[in-house]
Coordinates of C-alpha atoms and ligand atoms in Angstrom, one line a residue:
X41 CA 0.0 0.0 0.0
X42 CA 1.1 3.5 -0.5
X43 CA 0.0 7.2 0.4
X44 CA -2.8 7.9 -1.8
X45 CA -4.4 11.7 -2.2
X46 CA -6.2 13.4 0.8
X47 CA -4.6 11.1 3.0
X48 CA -6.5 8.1 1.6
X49 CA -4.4 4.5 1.4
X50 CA -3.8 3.5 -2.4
X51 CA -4.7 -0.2 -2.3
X52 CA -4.3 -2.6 -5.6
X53 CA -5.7 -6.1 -5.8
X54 CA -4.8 -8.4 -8.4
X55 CA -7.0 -10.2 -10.4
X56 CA -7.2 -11.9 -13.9
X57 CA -7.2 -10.1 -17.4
X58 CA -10.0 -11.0 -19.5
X59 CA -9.7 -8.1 -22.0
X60 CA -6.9 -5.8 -22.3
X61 CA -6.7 -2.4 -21.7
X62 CA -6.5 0.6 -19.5
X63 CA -9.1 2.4 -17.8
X64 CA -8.7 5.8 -15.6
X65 CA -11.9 6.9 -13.8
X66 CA -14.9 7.0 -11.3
X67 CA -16.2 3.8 -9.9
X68 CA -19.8 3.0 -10.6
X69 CA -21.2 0.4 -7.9
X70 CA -22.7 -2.8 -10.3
X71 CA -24.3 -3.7 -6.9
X72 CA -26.3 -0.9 -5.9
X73 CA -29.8 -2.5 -4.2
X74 CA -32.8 -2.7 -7.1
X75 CA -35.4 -0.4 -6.7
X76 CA -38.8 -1.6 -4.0
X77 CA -41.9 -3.1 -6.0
X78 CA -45.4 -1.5 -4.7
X79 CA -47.7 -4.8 -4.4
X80 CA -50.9 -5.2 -5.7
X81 CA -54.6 -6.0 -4.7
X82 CA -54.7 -9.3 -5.5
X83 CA -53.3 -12.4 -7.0
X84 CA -54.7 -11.8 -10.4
X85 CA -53.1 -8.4 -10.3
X86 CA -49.9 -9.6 -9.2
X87 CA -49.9 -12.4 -12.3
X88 CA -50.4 -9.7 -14.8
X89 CA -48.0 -7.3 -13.0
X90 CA -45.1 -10.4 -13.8
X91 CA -46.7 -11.3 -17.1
X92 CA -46.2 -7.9 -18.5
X93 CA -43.0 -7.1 -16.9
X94 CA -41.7 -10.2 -18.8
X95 CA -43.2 -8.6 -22.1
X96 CA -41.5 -5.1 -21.5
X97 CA -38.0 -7.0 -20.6
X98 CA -38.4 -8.9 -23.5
X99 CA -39.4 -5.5 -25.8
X100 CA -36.2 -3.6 -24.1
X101 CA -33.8 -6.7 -25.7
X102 CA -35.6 -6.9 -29.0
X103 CA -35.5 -2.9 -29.3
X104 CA -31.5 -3.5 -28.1
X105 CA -31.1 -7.1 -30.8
X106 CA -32.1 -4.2 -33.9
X107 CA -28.8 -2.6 -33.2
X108 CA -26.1 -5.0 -32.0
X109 CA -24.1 -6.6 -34.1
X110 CA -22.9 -10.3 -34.3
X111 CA -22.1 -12.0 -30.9
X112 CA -23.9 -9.3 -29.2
X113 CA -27.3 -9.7 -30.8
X114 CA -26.3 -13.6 -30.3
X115 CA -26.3 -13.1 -26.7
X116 CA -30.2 -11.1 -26.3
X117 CA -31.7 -13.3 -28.5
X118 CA -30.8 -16.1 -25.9
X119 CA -31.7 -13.7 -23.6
X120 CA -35.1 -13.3 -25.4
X121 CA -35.8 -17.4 -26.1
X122 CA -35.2 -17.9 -22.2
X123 CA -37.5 -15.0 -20.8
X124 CA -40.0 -17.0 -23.4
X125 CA -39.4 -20.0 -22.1
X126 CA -42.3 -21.0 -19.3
X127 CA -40.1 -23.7 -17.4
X128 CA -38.1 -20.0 -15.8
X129 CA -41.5 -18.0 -15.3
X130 CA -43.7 -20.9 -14.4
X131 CA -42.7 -21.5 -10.7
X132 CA -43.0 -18.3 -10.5
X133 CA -46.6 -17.7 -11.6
X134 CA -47.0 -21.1 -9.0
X135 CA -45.8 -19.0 -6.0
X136 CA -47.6 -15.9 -7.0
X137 CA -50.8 -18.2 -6.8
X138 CA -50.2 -19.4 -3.4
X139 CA -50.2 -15.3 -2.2
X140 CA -46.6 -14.4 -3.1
X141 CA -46.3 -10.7 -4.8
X142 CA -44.7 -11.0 -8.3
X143 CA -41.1 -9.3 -7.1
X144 CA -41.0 -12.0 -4.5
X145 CA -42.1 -14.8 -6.7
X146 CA -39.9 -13.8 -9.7
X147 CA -36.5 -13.2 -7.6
X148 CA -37.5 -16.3 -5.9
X149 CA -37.5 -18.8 -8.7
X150 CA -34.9 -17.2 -10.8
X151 CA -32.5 -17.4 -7.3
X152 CA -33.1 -20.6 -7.5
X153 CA -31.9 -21.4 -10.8
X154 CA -29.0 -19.5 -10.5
X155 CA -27.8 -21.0 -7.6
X156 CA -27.7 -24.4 -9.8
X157 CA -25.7 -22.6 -12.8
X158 CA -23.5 -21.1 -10.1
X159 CA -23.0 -24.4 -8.0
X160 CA -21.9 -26.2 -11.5
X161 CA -18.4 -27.7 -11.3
X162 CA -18.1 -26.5 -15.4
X163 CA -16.7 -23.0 -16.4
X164 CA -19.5 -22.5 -19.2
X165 CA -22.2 -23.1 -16.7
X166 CA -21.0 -21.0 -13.8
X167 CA -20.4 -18.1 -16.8
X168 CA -24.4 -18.6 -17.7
X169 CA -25.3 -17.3 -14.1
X170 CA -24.6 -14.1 -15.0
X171 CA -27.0 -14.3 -18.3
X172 CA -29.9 -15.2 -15.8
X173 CA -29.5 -12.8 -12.9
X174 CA -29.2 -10.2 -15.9
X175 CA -32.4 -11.7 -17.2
X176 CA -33.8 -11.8 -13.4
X177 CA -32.9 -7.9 -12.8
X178 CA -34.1 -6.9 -16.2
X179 CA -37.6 -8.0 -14.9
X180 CA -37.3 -6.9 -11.7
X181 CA -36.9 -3.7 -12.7
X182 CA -39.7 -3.5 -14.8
X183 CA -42.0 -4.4 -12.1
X184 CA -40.7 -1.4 -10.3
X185 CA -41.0 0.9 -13.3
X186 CA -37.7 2.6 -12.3
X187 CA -34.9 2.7 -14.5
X188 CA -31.0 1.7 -13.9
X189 CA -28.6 4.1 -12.3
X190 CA -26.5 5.3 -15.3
X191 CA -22.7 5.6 -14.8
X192 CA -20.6 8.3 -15.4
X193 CA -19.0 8.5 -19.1
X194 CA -15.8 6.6 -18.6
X195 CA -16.4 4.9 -15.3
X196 CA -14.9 1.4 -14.2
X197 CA -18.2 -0.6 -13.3
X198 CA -17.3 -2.6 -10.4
X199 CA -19.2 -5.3 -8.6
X200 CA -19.9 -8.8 -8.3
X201 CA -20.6 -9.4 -11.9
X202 CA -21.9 -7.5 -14.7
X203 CA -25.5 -8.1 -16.9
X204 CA -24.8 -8.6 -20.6
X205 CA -27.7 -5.8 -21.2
X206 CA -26.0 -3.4 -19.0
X207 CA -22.2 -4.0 -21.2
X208 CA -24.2 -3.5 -24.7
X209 CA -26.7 -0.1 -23.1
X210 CA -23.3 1.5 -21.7
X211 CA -21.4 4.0 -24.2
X212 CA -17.8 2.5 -24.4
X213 CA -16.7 5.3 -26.6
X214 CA -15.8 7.6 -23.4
X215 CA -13.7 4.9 -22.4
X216 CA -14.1 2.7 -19.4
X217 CA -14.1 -0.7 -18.0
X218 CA -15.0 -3.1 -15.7
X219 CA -13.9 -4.9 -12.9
X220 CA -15.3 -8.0 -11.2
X221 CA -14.8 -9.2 -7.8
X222 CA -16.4 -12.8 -9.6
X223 CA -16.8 -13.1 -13.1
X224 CA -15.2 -15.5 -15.3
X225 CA -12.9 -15.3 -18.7
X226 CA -15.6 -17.3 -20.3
X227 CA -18.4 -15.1 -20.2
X228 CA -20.6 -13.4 -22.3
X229 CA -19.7 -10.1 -21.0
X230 CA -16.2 -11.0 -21.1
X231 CA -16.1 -12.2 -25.3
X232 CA -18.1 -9.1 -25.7
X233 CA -15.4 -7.0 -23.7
X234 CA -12.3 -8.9 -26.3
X235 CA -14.4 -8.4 -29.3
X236 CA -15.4 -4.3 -28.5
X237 CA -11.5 -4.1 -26.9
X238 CA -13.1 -2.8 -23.4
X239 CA -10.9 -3.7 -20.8
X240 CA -12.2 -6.0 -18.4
X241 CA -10.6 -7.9 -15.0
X242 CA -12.2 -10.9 -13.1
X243 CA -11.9 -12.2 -10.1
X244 CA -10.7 -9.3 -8.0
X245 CA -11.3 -11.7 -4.8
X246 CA -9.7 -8.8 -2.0
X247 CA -11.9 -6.5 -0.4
X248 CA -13.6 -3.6 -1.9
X249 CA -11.6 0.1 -2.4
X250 CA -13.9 2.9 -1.7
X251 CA -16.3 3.6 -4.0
X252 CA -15.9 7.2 -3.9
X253 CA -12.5 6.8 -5.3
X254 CA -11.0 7.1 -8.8
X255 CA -8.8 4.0 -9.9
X256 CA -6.6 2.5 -12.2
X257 CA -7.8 -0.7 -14.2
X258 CA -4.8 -2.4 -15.5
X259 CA -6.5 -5.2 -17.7
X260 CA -3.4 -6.3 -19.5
X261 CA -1.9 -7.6 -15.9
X262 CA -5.3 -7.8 -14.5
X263 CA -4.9 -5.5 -11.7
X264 CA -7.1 -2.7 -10.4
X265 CA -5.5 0.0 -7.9
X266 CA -8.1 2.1 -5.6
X267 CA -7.0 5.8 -4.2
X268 CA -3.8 5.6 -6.0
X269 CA -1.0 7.9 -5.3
X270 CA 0.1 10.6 -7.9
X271 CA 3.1 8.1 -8.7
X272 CA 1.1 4.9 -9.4
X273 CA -1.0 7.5 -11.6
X274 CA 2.2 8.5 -13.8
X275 CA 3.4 4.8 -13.7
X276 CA -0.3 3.8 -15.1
X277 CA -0.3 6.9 -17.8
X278 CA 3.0 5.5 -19.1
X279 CA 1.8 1.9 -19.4
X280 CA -1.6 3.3 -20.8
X281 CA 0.0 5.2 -23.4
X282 CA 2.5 2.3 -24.6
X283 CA -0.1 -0.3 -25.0
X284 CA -2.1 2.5 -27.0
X285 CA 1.0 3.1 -29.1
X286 CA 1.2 -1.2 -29.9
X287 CA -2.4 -1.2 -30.8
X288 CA -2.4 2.2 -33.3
X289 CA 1.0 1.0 -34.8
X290 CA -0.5 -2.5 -35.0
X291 CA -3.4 -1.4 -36.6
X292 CA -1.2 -0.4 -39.9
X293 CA -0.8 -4.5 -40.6
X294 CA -3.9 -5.6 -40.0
X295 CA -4.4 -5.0 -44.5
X296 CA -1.3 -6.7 -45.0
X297 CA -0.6 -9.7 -45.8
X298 CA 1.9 -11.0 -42.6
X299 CA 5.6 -11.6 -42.6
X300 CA 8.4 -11.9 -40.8
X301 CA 11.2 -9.4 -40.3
X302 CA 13.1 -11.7 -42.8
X303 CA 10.5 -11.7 -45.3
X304 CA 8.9 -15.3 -44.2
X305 CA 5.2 -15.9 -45.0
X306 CA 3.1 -16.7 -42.5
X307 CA -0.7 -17.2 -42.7
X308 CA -3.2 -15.7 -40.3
X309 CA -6.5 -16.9 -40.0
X310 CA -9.7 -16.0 -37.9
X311 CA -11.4 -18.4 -34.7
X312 CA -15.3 -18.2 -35.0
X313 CA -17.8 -19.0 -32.8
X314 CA -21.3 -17.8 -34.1
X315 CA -21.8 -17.4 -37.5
X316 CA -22.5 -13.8 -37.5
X317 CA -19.2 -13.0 -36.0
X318 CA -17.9 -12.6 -39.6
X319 CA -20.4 -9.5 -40.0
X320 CA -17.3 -6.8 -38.1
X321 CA -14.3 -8.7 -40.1
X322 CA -13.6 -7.6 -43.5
X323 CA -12.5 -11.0 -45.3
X324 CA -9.2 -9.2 -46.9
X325 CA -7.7 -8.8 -43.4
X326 CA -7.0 -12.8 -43.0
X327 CA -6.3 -15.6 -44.5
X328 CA -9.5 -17.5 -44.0
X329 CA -11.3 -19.1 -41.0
X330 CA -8.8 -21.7 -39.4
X331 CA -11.2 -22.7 -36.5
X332 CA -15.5 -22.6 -36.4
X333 CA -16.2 -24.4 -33.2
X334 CA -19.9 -25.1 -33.5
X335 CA -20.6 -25.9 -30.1
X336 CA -22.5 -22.7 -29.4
X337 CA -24.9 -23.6 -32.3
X338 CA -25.7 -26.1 -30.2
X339 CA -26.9 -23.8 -27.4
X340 CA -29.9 -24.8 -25.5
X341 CA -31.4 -27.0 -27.8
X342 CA -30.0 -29.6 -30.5
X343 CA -29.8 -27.4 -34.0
X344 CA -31.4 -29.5 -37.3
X345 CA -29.9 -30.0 -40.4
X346 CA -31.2 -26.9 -42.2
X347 CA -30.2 -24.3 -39.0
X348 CA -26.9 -25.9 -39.3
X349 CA -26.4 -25.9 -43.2
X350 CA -27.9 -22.2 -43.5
X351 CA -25.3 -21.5 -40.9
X352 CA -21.9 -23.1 -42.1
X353 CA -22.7 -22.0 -45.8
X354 CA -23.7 -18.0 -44.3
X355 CA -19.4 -18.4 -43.4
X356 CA -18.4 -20.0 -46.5
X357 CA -20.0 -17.5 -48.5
X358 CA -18.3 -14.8 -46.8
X359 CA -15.1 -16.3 -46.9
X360 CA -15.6 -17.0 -51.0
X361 CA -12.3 -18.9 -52.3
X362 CA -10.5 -18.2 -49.1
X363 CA -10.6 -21.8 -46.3
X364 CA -13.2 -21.9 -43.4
X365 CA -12.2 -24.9 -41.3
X366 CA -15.5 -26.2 -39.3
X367 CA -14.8 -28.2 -36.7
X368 CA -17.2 -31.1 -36.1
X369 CA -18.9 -30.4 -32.3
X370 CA -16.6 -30.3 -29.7
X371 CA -19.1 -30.7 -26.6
X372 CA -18.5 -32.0 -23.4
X373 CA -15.3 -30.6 -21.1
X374 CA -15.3 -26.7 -21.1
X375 CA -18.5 -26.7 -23.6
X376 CA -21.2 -28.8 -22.0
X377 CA -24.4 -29.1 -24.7
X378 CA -27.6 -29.8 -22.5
X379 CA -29.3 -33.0 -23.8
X380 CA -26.1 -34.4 -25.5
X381 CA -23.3 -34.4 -22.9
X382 CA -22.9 -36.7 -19.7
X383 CA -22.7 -36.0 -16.2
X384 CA -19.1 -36.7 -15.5
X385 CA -17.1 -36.4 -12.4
X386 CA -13.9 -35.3 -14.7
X387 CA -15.6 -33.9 -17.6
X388 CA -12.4 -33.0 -19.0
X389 CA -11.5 -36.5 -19.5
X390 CA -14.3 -37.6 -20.1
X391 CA -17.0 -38.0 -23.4
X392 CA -16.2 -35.0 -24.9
X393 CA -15.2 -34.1 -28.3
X394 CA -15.3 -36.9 -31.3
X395 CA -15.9 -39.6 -28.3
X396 CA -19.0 -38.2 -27.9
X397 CA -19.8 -37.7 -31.4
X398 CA -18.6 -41.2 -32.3
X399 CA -21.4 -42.5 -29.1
X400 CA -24.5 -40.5 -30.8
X401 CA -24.2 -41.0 -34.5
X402 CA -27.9 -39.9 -34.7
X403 CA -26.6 -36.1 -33.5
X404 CA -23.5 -37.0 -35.8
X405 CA -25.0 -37.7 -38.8
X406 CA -27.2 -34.5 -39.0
X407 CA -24.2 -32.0 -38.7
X408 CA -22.2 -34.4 -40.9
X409 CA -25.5 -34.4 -43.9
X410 CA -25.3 -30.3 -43.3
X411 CA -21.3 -30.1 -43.9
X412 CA -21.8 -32.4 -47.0
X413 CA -23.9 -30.0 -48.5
X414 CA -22.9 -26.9 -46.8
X415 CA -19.2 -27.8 -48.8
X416 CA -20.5 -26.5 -52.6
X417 CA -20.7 -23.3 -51.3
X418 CA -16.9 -22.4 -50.9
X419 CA -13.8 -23.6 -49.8
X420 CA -14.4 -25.9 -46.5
X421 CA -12.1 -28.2 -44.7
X422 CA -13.4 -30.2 -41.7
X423 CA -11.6 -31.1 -38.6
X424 CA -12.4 -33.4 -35.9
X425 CA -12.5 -32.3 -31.8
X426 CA -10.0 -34.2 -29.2
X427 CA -8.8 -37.2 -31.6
X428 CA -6.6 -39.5 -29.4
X429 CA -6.2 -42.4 -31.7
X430 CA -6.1 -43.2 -35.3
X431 CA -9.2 -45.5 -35.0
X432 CA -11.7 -42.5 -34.1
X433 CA -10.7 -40.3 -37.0
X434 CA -10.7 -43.4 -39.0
X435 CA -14.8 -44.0 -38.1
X436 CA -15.3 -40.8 -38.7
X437 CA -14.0 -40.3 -41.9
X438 CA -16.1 -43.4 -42.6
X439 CA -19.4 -41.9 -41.6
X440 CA -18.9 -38.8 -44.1
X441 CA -18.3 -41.2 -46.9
X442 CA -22.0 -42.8 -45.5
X443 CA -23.3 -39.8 -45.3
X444 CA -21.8 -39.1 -49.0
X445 CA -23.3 -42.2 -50.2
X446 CA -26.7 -41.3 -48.6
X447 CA -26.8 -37.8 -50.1
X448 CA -25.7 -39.1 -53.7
X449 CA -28.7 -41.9 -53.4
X450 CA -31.0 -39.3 -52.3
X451 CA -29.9 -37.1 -55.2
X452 CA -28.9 -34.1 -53.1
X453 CA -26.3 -31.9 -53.9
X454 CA -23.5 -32.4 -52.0
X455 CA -18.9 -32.8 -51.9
X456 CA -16.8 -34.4 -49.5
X457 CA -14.5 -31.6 -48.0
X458 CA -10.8 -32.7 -46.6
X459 CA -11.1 -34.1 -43.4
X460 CA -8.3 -33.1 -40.6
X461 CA -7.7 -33.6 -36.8
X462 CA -7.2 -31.3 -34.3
X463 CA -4.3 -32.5 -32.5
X464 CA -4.9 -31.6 -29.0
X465 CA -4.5 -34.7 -26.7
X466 CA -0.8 -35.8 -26.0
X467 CA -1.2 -38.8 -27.6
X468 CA -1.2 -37.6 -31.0
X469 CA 1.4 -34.7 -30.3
X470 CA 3.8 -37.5 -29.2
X471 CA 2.5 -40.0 -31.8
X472 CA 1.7 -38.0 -34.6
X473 CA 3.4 -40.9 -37.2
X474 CA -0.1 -42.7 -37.2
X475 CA -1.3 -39.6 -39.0
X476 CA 0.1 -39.1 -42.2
X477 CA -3.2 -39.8 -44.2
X478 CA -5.1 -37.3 -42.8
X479 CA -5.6 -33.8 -45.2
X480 CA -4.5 -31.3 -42.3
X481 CA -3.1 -31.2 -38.4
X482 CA -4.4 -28.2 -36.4
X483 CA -2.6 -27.7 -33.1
X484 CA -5.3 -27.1 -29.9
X485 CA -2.8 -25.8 -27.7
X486 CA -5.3 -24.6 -25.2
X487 CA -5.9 -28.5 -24.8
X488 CA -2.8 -29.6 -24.9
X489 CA -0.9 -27.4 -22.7
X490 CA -3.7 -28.5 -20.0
X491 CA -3.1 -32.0 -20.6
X492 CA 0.4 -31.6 -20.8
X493 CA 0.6 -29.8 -17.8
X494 CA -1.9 -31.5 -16.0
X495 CA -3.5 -28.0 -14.7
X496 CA -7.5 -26.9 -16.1
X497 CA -7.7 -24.3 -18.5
X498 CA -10.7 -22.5 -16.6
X499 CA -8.9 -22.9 -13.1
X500 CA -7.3 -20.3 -11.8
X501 CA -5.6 -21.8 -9.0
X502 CA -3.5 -23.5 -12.0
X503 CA -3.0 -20.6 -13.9
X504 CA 0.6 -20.5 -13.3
X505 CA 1.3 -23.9 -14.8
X506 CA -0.9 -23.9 -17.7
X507 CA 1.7 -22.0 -20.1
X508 CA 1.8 -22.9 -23.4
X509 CA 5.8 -21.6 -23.5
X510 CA 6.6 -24.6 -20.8
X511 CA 9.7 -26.6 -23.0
X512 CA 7.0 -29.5 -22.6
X513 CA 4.4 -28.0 -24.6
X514 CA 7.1 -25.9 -27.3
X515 CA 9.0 -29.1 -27.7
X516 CA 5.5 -31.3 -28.8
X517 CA 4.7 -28.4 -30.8
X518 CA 7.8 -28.2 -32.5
X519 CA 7.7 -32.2 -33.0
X520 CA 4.3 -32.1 -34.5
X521 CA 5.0 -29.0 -37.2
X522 CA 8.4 -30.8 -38.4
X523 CA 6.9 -34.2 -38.8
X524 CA 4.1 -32.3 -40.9
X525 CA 6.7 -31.1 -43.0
X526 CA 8.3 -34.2 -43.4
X527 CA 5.0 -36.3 -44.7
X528 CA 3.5 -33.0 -46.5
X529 CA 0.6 -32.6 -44.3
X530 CA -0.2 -28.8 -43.7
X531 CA 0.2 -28.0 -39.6
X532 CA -1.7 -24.9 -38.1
X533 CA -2.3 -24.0 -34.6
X534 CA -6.0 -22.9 -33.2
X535 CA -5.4 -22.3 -29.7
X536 CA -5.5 -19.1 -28.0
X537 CA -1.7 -18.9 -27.7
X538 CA -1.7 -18.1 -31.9
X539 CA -3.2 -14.6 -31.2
X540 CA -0.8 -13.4 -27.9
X541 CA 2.2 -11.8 -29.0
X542 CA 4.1 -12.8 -26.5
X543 CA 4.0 -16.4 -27.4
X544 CA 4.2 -16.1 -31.5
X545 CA 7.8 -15.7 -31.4
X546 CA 8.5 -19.3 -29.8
X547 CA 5.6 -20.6 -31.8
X548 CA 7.7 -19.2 -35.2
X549 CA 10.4 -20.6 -34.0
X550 CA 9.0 -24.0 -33.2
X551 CA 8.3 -24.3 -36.8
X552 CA 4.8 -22.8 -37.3
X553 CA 3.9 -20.9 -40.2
X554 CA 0.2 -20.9 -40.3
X555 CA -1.9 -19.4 -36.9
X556 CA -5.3 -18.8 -36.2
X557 CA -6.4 -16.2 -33.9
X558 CA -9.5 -14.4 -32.4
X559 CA -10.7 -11.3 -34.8
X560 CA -9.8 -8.5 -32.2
X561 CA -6.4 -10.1 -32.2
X562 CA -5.6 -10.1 -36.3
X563 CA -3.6 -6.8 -35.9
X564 CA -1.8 -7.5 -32.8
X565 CA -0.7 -11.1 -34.2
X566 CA 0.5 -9.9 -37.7
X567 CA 2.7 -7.3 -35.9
X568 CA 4.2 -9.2 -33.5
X569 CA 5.0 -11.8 -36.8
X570 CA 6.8 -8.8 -38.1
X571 CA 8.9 -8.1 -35.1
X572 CA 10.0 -11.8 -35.4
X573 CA 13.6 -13.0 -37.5
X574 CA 12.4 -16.4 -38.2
Ligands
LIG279 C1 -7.8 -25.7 -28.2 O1 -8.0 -26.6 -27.4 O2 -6.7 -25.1 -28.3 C2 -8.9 -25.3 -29.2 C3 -8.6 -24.4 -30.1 O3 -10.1 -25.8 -28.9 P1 -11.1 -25.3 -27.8 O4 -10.5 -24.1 -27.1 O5 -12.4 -25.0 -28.4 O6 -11.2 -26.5 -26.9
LIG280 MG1 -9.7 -27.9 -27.6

């Protein structure tokens, strides 16, 4: 601690980045209480009263879905299909008919759901908690028919968590950012934050500055300093400023093609998660889409053929003759799909991935019928989730040439797109030699530094250990992209470690010439390429 003005003690508490950047400015209390709901006469009245908060909640996000863009519209429209949903307002029409006034009734059962989201074991799940108590407040307030304190231009929202609705309604253009004593990487809120480049901290776990203060939100070492003294202030400025100075000068290569300080090529590609994410990325700016994970197509419910076709085909189109590599559903682990994944006591390890796929060929077959034909429409490649063993990729390739057959008997138009592996379990990073038939090798290092290291990717208690620069992990990557270039089969990497600039260096130089990378990363990525004598 040091001296901080008016005699105040500058406190800092450390917590974890999830979006990087710099913020100077008032903190805005996330927490303040919600505002008191007058009851009504009677039960009927009270029924309505929810019924019709519901409908304006559900107006407010569809007003909000006309203007957002991509993953953000994404986001209210599940916000929408749940406050639609009667399993969430039913038990709460149930109380309100036993005598319970709507507030109480509607807190009550959406309290209770969240507590199960928040009690899960699974990243994904605990991150959904914060779409519900958005969803809970968003009513909540309606049935008090008082708006939402508005925070300053430029303030740090600080709380517990932070609603979705209340991210997209605040004006990031005056700068800002938020910090969360919970939170999680993994959130909404949090791919929002990466995607609009707010900068964002979770899991600030000490006790809270005072909330009269100005602070300093350090997002890029994920650190937030209450009451600082002038000479943390100057320190911040400086580091502010540099990271602003990377980003503009960055921004010069995101139109160029990217190469190395000694003129080596190397391909950049995009990671995609919702089709609509290619609406904010002009296709000239990369190289294609090296990873679609289609898990969050899956969502809540299981997507049919035609959702899923209509979707892969919307990317392919966009992409025209440049590659958009789908990857078949990687659920389970991380990415749990209700009504398709087990309950697992080590999820991780568990049914996820092509094992999963392999178990429920019904599921299977429909995304594998909606690649077949999705693949006339441009330039696709198809890679398979968490392959362990020659044997699975082997079935699978055997079900799209089924599937084929099906298709061409049915008269349906159709092509079989080269089929890859994702080479993410240590098994095929040590083994790769069983590979050499396969069309392309993308590296997962996000899994395979976690298995390597034997340390979660969503636990932060582990954090320290799960480096993809550990010799373990460089030296597998290393093996994998020079046996590729032995046998001719093209090697990418996927993995979050392909877009951070402080890792593409050893990446280079393990061999790799061919990286896909989140979109709000393309810039950053090229540049740090250039800085690099490889
Ligand atoms: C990886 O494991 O590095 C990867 C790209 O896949 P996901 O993060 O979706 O598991
Ligand atoms: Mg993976």
């Amino acid at each position: 601690m040091t001296a901080g003005p008016q005699g105040t003690r500058a406190m800092q508490v450390e917590g974890i980045p999830a979006s990087p950047g710099y913020a100077e400015g008032p903190l805005f209390d996330l927490d303040q209480p919600p505002a008191s709901y007058k009851p009504k006469a009677s039960t009927e009245e009270e029924r309505a009263a929810l019924v019709n908060a519901i409908g304006t909640a559900v107006g407010r996000l569809t007003a909000l879905v006309e203007t957002a863009d991509g993953d953000a519209a994404g986001i209210l429209e599940f916000h929408i299909a749940m406050l639609e949903d009667d399993a969430l307002s039913g038990p709460a029409l149930a109380a309100i008919g036993s005598g319970q006034p709507a507030d109480a009734a509607w807190r009550a059962a959406l309290d209770s759901e969240i507590a199960g989201y928040e009690a899960s074991d699974q990243d994904y799940f605990r991150a959904r908690a914060a779409d519900l108590r958005d969803i809970r407040d968003q009513v909540l307030r309606a049935l008090s028919e008082e708006g939402e304190a508005e925070a300053p231009p430029g303030a740090i929202l600080y709380g517990e968590d932070i609603a979705p609705t209340r991210f997209l309604e605040t004006d990031w253009n005056k700068g800002g950012g938020i910090a969360l004593k919970r939170g999680s990487t993994a959130s909404h809120v949090a791919m929002l934050a990466r995607s609009r480049g707010v900068p964002m901290v979770v899991g600030l776990s000490a006790p809270a500055g005072p909330l009269s203060s100005d602070a300093l939100l350090d997002a890029e070492r994920g650190a937030i300093v209450f009451s600082p003294s002038p000479a943390e202030v100057e320190a911040f400025r400086q580091s502010a400023a540099s990271f602003a100075d990377r980003q503009g000068a960055a921004r010069t290569f995101l139109t160029e093609p990217a190469v190395t300080k000694t003129g080596t090529a190397v391909r950049v590609q995009v990671n995609i998660a919702y089709p609509s994410d290619v609406d904010g990325i002009d296709v000239a700016t990369c190289d294609g889409v090296g990873l679609m994970r289609t898990e969050f197509l899956f969502g809540k419910a299981l997507p049919d053929e035609e959702t899923q076709y209509r979707a892969y085909r919307k990317v392919l189109e966009w992409a025209g003759d440049k590659p958009v590599t789908i990857r078949t559903v990687d659920a389970g682990g991380d990415k749990p799909v209700p009504g398709f994944t087990v309950e697992e006591t080590n999820p991780f390890l568990g049914l996820r991935g092509i094992r999963l796929s392999l178990k429920r060929r019904d599921i299977f077959g429909v995304q594998i019928r909606a690649l077949l034909r999705a693949a006339i429409h441009g330039n696709l490649k198809v890679m398979f989730p968490m392959i362990a063993t020659h044997d699975e990729y082997a079935q699978a390739a055997a079900l799209f040439a089924e599937e084929q057959s099906a298709l061409a008997a049915e008269g349906v138009a159709h092509k079989l797109p080269p089929l890859g592996i994702m080479v993410e379990v240590p098994s095929v990073a040590l083994a790769p030699e069983d590979f050499a038939d396969v069309a392309f090798l993308s590296i997962g290092s996000n899994d395979l530094t976690q298995y390597v290291m034997a340390a979660a990717r969503d636990n932060a208690a582990v954090a320290h250990l799960n480096s993809v620069r550990h010799p373990a992990v460089l030296r597998l990557i290393a093996s994998v992209a020079a046996f590729g270039q032995k046998k001719g089969v093209p090697v990418s990497l996927c993995g979050d470690a392909g877009g951070d600039p402080t890792t593409i260096p050893a990446l280079l130089e393990a061999g790799l010439r061919d990286l896909s990378v989140a979109p709000a990363q393309l810039a950053m990525a090229k540049a740090a390429i250039a800085d690099v004598s490889v």
